[in-house]
Short mmCIF file of C-alpha atoms in Angstrom, two decimals:
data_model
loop_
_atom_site.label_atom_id
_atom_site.label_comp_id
_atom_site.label_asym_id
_atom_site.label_seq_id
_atom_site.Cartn_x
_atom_site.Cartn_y
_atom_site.Cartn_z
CA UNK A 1 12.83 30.00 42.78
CA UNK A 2 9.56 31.23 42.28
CA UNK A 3 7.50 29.99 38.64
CA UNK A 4 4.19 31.78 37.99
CA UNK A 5 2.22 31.72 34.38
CA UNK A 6 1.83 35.17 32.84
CA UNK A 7 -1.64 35.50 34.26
CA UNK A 8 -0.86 34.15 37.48
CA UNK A 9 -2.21 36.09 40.63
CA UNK A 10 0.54 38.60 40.92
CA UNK A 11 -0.51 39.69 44.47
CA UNK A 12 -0.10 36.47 45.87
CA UNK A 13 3.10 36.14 43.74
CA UNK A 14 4.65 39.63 45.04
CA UNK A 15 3.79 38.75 48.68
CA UNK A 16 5.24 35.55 49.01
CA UNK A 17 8.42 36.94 47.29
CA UNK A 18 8.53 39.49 49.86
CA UNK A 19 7.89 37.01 52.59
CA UNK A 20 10.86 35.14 51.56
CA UNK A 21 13.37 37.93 50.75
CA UNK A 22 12.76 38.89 54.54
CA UNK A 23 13.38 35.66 55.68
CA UNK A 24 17.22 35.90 53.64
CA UNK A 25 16.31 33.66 50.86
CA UNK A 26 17.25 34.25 47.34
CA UNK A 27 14.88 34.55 45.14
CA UNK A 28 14.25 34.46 41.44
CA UNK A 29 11.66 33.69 39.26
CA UNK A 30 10.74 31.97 35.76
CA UNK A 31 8.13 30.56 33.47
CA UNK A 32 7.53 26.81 33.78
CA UNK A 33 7.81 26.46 30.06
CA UNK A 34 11.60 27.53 30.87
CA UNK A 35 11.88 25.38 33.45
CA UNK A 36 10.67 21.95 31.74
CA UNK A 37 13.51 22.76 28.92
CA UNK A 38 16.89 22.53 28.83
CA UNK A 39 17.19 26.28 29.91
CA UNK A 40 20.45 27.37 32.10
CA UNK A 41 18.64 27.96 35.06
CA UNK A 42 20.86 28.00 37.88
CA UNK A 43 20.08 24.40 40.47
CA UNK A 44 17.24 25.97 43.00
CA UNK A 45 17.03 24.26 46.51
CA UNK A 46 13.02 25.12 46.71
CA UNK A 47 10.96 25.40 43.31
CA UNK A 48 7.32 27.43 44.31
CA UNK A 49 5.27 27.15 41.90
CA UNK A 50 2.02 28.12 41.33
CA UNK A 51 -0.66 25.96 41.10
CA UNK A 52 -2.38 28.05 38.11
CA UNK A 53 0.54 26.26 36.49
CA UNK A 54 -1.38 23.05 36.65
CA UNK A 55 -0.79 19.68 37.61
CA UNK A 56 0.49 18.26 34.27
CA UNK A 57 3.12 21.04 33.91
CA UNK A 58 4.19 20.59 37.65
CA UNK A 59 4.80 17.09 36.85
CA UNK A 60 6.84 17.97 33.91
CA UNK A 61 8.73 20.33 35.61
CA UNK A 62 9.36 17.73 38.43
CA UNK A 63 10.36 15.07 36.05
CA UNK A 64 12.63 17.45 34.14
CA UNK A 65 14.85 18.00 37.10
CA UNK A 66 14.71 14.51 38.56
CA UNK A 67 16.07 13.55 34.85
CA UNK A 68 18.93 16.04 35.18
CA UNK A 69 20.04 14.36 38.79
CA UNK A 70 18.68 17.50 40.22
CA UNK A 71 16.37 17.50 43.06
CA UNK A 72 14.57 20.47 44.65
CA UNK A 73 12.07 20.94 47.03
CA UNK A 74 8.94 21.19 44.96
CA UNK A 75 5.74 22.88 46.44
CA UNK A 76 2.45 24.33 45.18
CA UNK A 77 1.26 28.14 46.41
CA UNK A 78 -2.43 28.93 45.32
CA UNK A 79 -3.40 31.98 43.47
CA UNK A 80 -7.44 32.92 43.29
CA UNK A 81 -7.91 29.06 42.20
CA UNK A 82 -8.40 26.87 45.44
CA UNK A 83 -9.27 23.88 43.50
CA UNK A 84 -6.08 24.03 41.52
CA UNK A 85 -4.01 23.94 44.42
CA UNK A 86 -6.18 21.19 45.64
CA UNK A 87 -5.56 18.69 42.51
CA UNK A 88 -2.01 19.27 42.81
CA UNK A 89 -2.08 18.25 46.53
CA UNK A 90 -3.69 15.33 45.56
CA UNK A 91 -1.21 14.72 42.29
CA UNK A 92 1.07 14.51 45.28
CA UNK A 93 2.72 18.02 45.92
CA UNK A 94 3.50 19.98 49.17
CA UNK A 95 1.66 23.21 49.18
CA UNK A 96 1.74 26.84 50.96
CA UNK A 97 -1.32 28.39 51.82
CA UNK A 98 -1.92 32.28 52.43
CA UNK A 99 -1.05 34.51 54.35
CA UNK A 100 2.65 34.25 53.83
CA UNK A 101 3.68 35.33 56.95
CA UNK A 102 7.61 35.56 57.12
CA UNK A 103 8.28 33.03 60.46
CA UNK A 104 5.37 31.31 59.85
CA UNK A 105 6.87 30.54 56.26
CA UNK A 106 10.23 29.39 56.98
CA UNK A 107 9.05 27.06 59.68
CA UNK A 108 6.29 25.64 56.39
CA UNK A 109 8.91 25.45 54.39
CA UNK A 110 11.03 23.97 56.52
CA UNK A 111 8.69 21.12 57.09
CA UNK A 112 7.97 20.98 53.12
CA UNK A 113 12.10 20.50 52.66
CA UNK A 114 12.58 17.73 55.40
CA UNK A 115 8.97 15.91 53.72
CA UNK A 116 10.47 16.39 51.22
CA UNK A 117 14.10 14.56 51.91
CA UNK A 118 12.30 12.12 53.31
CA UNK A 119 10.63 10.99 50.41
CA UNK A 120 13.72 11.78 48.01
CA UNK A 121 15.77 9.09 50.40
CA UNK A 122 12.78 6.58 50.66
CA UNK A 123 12.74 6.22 46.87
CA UNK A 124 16.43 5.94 46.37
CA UNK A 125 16.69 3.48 48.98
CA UNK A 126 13.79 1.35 47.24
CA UNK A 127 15.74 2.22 43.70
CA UNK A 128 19.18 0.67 45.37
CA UNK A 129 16.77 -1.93 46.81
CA UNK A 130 15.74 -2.88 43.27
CA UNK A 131 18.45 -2.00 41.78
CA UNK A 132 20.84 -5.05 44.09
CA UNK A 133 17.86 -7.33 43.58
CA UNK A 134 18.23 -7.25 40.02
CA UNK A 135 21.97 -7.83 40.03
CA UNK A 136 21.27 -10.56 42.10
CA UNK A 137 19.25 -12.49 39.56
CA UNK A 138 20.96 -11.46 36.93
CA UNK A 139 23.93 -12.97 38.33
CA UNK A 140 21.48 -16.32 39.51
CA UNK A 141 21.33 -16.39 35.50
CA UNK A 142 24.72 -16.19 34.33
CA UNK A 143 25.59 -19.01 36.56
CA UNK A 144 22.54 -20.86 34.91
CA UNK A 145 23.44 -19.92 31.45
CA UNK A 146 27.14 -20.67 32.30
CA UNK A 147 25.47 -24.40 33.06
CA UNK A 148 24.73 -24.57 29.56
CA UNK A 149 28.24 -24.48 27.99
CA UNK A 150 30.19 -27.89 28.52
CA UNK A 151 31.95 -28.60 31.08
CA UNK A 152 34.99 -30.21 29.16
CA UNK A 153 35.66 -31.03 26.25
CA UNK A 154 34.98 -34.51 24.41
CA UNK A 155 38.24 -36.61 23.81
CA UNK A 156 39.46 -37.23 20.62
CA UNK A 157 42.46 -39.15 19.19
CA UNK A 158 44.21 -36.89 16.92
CA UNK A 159 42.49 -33.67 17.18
CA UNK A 160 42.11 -30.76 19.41
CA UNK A 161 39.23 -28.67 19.84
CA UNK A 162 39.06 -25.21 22.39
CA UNK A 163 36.17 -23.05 22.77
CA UNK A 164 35.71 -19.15 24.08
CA UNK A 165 32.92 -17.00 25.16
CA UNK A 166 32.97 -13.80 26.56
CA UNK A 167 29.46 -12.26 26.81
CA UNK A 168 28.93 -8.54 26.73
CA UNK A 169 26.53 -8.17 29.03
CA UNK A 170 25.72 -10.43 32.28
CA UNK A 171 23.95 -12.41 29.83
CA UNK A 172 24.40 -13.28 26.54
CA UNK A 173 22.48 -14.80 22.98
CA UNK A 174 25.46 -16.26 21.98
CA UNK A 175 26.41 -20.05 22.75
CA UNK A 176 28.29 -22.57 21.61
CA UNK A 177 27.97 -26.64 22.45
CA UNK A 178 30.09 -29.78 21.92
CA UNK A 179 28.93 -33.61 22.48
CA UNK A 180 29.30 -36.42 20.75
CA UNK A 181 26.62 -38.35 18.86
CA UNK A 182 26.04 -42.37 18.26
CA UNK A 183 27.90 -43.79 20.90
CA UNK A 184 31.11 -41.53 20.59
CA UNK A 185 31.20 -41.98 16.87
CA UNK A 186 31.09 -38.58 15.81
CA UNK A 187 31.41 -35.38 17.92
CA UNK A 188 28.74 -32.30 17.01
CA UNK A 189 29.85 -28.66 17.79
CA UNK A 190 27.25 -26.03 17.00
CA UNK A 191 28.33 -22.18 17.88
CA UNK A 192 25.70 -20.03 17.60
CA UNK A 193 24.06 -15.98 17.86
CA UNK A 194 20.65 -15.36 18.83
CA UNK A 195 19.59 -12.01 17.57
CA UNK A 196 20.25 -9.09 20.21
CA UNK A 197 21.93 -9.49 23.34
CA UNK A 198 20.35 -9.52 27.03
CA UNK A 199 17.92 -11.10 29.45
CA UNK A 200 16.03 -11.72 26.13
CA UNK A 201 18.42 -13.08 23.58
CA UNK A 202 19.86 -15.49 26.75
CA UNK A 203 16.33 -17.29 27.31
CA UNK A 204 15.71 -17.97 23.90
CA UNK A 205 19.69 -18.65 23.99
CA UNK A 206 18.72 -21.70 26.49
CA UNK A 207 15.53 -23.18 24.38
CA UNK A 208 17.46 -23.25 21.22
CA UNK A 209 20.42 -24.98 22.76
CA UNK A 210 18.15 -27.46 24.60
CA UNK A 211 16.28 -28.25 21.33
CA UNK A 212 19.24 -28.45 19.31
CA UNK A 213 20.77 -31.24 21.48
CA UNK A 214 17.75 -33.20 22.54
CA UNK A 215 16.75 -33.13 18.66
CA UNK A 216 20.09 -34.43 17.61
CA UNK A 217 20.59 -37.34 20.50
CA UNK A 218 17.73 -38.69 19.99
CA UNK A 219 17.59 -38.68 16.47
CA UNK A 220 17.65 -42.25 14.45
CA UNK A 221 19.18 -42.90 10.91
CA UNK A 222 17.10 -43.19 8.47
CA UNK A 223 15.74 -46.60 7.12
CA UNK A 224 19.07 -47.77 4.75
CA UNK A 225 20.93 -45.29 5.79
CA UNK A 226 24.64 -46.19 6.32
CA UNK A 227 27.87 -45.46 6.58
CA UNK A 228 28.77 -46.79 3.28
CA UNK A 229 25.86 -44.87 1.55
CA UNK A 230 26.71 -42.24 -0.76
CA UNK A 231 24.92 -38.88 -0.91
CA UNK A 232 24.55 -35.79 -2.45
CA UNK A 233 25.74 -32.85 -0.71
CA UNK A 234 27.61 -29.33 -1.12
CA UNK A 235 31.57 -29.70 -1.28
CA UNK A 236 33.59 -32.53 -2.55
CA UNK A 237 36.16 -34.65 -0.69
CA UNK A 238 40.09 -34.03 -1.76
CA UNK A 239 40.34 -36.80 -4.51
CA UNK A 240 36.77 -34.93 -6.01
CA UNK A 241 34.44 -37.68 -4.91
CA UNK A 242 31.18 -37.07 -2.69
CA UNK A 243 31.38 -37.94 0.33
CA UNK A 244 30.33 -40.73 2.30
CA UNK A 245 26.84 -39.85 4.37
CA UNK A 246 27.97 -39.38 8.07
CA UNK A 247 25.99 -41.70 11.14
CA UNK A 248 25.33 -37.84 12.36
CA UNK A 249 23.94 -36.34 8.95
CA UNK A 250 20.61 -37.52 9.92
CA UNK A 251 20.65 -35.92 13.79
CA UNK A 252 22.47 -32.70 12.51
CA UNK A 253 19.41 -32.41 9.82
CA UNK A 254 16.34 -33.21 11.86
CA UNK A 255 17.82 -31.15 14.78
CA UNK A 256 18.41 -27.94 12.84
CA UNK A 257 15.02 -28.44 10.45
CA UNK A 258 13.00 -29.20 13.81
CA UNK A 259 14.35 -26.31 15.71
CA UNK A 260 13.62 -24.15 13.13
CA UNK A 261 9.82 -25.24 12.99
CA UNK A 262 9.21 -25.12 16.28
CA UNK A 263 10.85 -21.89 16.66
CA UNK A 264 9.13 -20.06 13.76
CA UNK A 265 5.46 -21.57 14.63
CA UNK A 266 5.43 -21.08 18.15
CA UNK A 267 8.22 -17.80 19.02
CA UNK A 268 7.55 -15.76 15.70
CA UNK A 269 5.91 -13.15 17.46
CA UNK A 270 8.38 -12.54 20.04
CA UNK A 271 10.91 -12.02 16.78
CA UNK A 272 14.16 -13.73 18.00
CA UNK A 273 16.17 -16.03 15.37
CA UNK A 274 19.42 -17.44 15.72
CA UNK A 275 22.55 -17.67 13.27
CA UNK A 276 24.27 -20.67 13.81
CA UNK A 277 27.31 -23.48 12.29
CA UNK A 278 26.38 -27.02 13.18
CA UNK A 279 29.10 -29.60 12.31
CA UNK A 280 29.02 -33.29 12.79
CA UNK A 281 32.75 -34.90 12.63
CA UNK A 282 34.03 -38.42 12.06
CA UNK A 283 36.75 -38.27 13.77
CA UNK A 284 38.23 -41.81 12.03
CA UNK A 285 38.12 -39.73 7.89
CA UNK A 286 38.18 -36.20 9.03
CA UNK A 287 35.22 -35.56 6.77
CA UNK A 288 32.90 -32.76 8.35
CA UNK A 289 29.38 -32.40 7.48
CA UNK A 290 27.57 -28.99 8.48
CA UNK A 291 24.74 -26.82 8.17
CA UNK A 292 25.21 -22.97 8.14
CA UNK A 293 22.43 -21.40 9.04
CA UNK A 294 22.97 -17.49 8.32
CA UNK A 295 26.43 -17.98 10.07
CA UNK A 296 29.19 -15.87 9.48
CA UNK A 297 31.42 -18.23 7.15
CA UNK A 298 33.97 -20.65 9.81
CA UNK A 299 37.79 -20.48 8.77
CA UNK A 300 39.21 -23.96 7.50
CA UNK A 301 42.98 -23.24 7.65
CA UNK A 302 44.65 -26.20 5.88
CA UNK A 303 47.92 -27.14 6.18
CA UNK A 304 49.30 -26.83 2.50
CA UNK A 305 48.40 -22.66 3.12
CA UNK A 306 45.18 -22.69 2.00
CA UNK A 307 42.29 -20.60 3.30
CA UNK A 308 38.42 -22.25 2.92
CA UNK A 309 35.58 -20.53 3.90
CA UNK A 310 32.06 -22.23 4.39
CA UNK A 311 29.15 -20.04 3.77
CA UNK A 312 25.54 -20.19 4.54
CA UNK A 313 23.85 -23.47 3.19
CA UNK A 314 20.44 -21.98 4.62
CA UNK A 315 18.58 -19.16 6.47
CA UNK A 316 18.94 -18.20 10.07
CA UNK A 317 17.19 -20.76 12.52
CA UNK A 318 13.44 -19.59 13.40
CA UNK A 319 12.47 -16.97 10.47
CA UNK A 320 10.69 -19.34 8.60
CA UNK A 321 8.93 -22.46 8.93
CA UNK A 322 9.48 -23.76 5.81
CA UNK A 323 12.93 -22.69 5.42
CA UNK A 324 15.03 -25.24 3.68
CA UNK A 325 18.94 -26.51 4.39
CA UNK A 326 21.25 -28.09 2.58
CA UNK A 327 24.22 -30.33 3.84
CA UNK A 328 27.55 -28.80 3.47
CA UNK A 329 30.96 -31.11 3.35
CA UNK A 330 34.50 -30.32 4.00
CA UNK A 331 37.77 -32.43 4.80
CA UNK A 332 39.83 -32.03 7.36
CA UNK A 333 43.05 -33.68 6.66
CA UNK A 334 45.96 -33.86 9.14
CA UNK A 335 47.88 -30.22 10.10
CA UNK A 336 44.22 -28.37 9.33
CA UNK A 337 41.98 -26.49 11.42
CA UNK A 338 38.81 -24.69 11.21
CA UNK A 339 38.16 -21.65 12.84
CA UNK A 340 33.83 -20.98 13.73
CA UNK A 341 33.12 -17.54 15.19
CA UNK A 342 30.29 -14.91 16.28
CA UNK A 343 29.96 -11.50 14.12
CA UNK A 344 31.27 -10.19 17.66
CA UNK A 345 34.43 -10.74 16.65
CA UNK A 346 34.45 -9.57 12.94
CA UNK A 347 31.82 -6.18 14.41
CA UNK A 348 33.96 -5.36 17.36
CA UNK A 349 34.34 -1.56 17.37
CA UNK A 350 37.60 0.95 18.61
CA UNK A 351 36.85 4.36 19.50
CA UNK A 352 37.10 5.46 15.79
CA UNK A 353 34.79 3.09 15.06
CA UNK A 354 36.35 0.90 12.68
CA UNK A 355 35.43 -2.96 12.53
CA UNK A 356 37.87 -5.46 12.96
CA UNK A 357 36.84 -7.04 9.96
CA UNK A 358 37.11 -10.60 8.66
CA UNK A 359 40.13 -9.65 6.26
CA UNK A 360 41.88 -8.90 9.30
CA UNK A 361 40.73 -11.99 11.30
CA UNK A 362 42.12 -14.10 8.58
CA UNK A 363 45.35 -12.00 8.78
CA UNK A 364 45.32 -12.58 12.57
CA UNK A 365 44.70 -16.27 12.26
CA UNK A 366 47.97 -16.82 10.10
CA UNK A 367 48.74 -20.43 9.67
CA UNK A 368 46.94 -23.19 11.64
CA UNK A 369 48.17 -24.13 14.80
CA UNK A 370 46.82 -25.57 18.16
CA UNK A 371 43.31 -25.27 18.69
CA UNK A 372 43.78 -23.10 22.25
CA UNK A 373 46.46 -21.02 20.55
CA UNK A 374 44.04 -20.07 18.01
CA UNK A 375 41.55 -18.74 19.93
CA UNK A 376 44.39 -16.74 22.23
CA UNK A 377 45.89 -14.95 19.33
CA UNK A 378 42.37 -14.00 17.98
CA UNK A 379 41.56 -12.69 21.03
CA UNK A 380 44.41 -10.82 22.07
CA UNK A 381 44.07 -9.16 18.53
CA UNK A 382 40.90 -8.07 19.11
CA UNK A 383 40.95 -6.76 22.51
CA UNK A 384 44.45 -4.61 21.00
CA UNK A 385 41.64 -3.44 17.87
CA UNK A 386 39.63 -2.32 20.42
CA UNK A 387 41.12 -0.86 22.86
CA UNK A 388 39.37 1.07 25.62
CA UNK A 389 36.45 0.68 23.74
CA UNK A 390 33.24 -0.87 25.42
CA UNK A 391 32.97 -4.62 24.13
CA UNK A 392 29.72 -4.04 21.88
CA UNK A 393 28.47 -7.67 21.38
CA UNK A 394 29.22 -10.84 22.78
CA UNK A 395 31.93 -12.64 21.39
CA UNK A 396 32.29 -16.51 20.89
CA UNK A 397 35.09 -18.38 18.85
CA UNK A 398 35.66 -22.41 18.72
CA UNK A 399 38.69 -23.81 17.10
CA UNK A 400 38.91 -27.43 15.81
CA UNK A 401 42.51 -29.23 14.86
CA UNK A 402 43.47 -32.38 13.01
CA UNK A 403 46.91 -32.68 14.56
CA UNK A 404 49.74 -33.34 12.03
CA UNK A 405 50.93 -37.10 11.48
#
């Protein structure tokens, strides 16, 4: 395919045509407006084009085909412009010269098309190259993000507790964590969703985790604080009193207030935040304190047929430096469970794209029953919603169980 501008040199245009015809090739020709479209034009092994064109609409035209998958030979011929032909050589082109002699111009562009190849296979073998080198780390950091999710699962007489995560990508923002706090006294669980998903959401993914923990193990009560000091937080227990303060409350608040400093004076500009539930349990009452920080509301399921949801006692972590959070209380008496989640579950898509939807999740969740059975039936149910749909957004889901006396 020949592509000349309407005041390109037509007698160098009409005698390489001829030249080619007589050599049997096909020829056709076209504007290079046409060609840097989306224009029908049939898939040409050898674009000439002339170098009146200029460089900048060569390399649109070039770039428009390599888009489309479609790579032909792509060569400069000169009109009455020398130095035209000469910046295109130099923008990287092949190029014809006059006379266009007939052998003489199938062995050039012979040698053009095999340049040509040449280069075409050297850059997809640098792509592929590239291309396995990147798997390779991303890989190298799902293995290190898979590091840090727990390994097992803290012990505790009388309740059960099972954790999920299925990332949609190699990598993923969301996490979730378990460990236990003052010498095995209480156990903290945090499940969390750093804003957007990738290589991006998963570093700031680690740094909040790592602050998180550190924060809370090596947090001290406050002076007089104790277990049998009463304080004033959201929810009531079961016979309407307020709870007793938790040996965690202090750990669970200076790790989520401190993360959220550091996070919104030193990372603001990179504009990641996280979502997250933080609970601190004693085991011995059943009485949960937590902070929800922008979280989609956890599930308490209790045993008499109930259905509890715990909203948002504060902003998502790392928006705001000053952002404040208040303590939130529920009981967990024997035969309940609660049910903590990422808005991958509630957002996942099918091919209509309908949400799954938390009215359905509670429908899914039914009555409370083991902690691991939990998180199977919510899963199966979504992966049924969805279908052959592509998973949209990771998805993490942690179940917690008093079992029944």
């Amino acid at each position: 395919m020949i592509a000349e501008t309407a005041d390109a040199a037509s007698e160098a245009v009409i005698e390489l045509d001829g030249a080619l015809r007589k050599e049997g090739f096909e020829v056709r020709h076209a504007a290079p407006d046409d060609l840097s479209t989306h224009h029908a034009w049939p898939h040409p092994d050898l674009l000439l084009v002339s170098a009146s064109v200029g460089l900048h609409r060569m390399a649109l035209v070039s770039r428009r085909f390599v888009v489309e998958g479609r790579t032909p030979t792509i060569v400069a011929f000169p009109g009455e412009d020398l130095a035209a032909l000469e910046e295109c050589v130099r923008g990287g082109f092949d190029y014809l010269t006059r006379p266009f002699l007939p052998s003489l111009l199938r062995s050039r562009v012979n040698s053009c098309w095999e340049r040509w190849q040449l280069s075409s296979t050297v850059e997809e073998m640098a792509a592929l190259a590239s291309l396995r080198e990147y798997e390779r780390e991303l890989s190298i950091a799902r293995e290190i993000q898979a590091g840090f999710l727990p390994e097992s699962m803290p012990a505790m007489d009388g309740w059960e507790i099972a954790a999920s995560f299925r990332p949609a990508r190699q990598v993923a923002g969301d996490f979730y964590d378990i460990f236990t706090l003052v010498n095995g006294r209480r156990v903290a669980f945090v499940v969390a969703d750093v804003c957007d998903k990738g290589v991006g959401a998963a570093l700031f993914m680690a740094l909040i985790r790592t602050l998180l923990r550190h924060t809370a193990e090596h947090t001290g009560l406050a002076q007089g604080v104790s277990d049998d000091l009463a304080v004033a937080v959201n929810g009531a227990s079961n016979d309407g009193t307020l709870p007793l303060l938790s040996l965690g409350a202090g750990p669970l608040i200076q790790a989520v207030v401190g993360t959220n400093q550091y996070m919104a004076r030193n990372h603001l500009k990179q504009g990641y935040f996280a979502t997250m539930f933080f609970g601190v349990l004693n085991p011995r009452s059943g009485d949960l304190l937590y902070i929800n920080g922008g979280h989609n509301p956890p599930i308490v399921m209790h045993a008499d047929g109930r259905r509890t949801m715990l909203p948002p006692t504060g902003p998502a972590v790392g928006m705001l430096a000053d952002s404040s959070y208040t303590l939130g209380h529920v009981h967990l008496a024997p035969g309940d469970s609660l049910f903590a989640y990422t808005d991958g579950v509630v957002e996942a898509r099918n091919l209509e794209h309908r949400l799954f939807g938390t009215d359905r999740l509670i429908e899914t969740l039914g009555g409370a029953g083991p902690a691991a059975g939990l998180l199977d039936t919510v899963d199966h149910a979504v992966r049924r919603f969805v279908g052959t749909a592509e998973q949209s957004d990771d998805i993490t889901t942690l179940a917690l169980r008093r079992i029944p006396l």
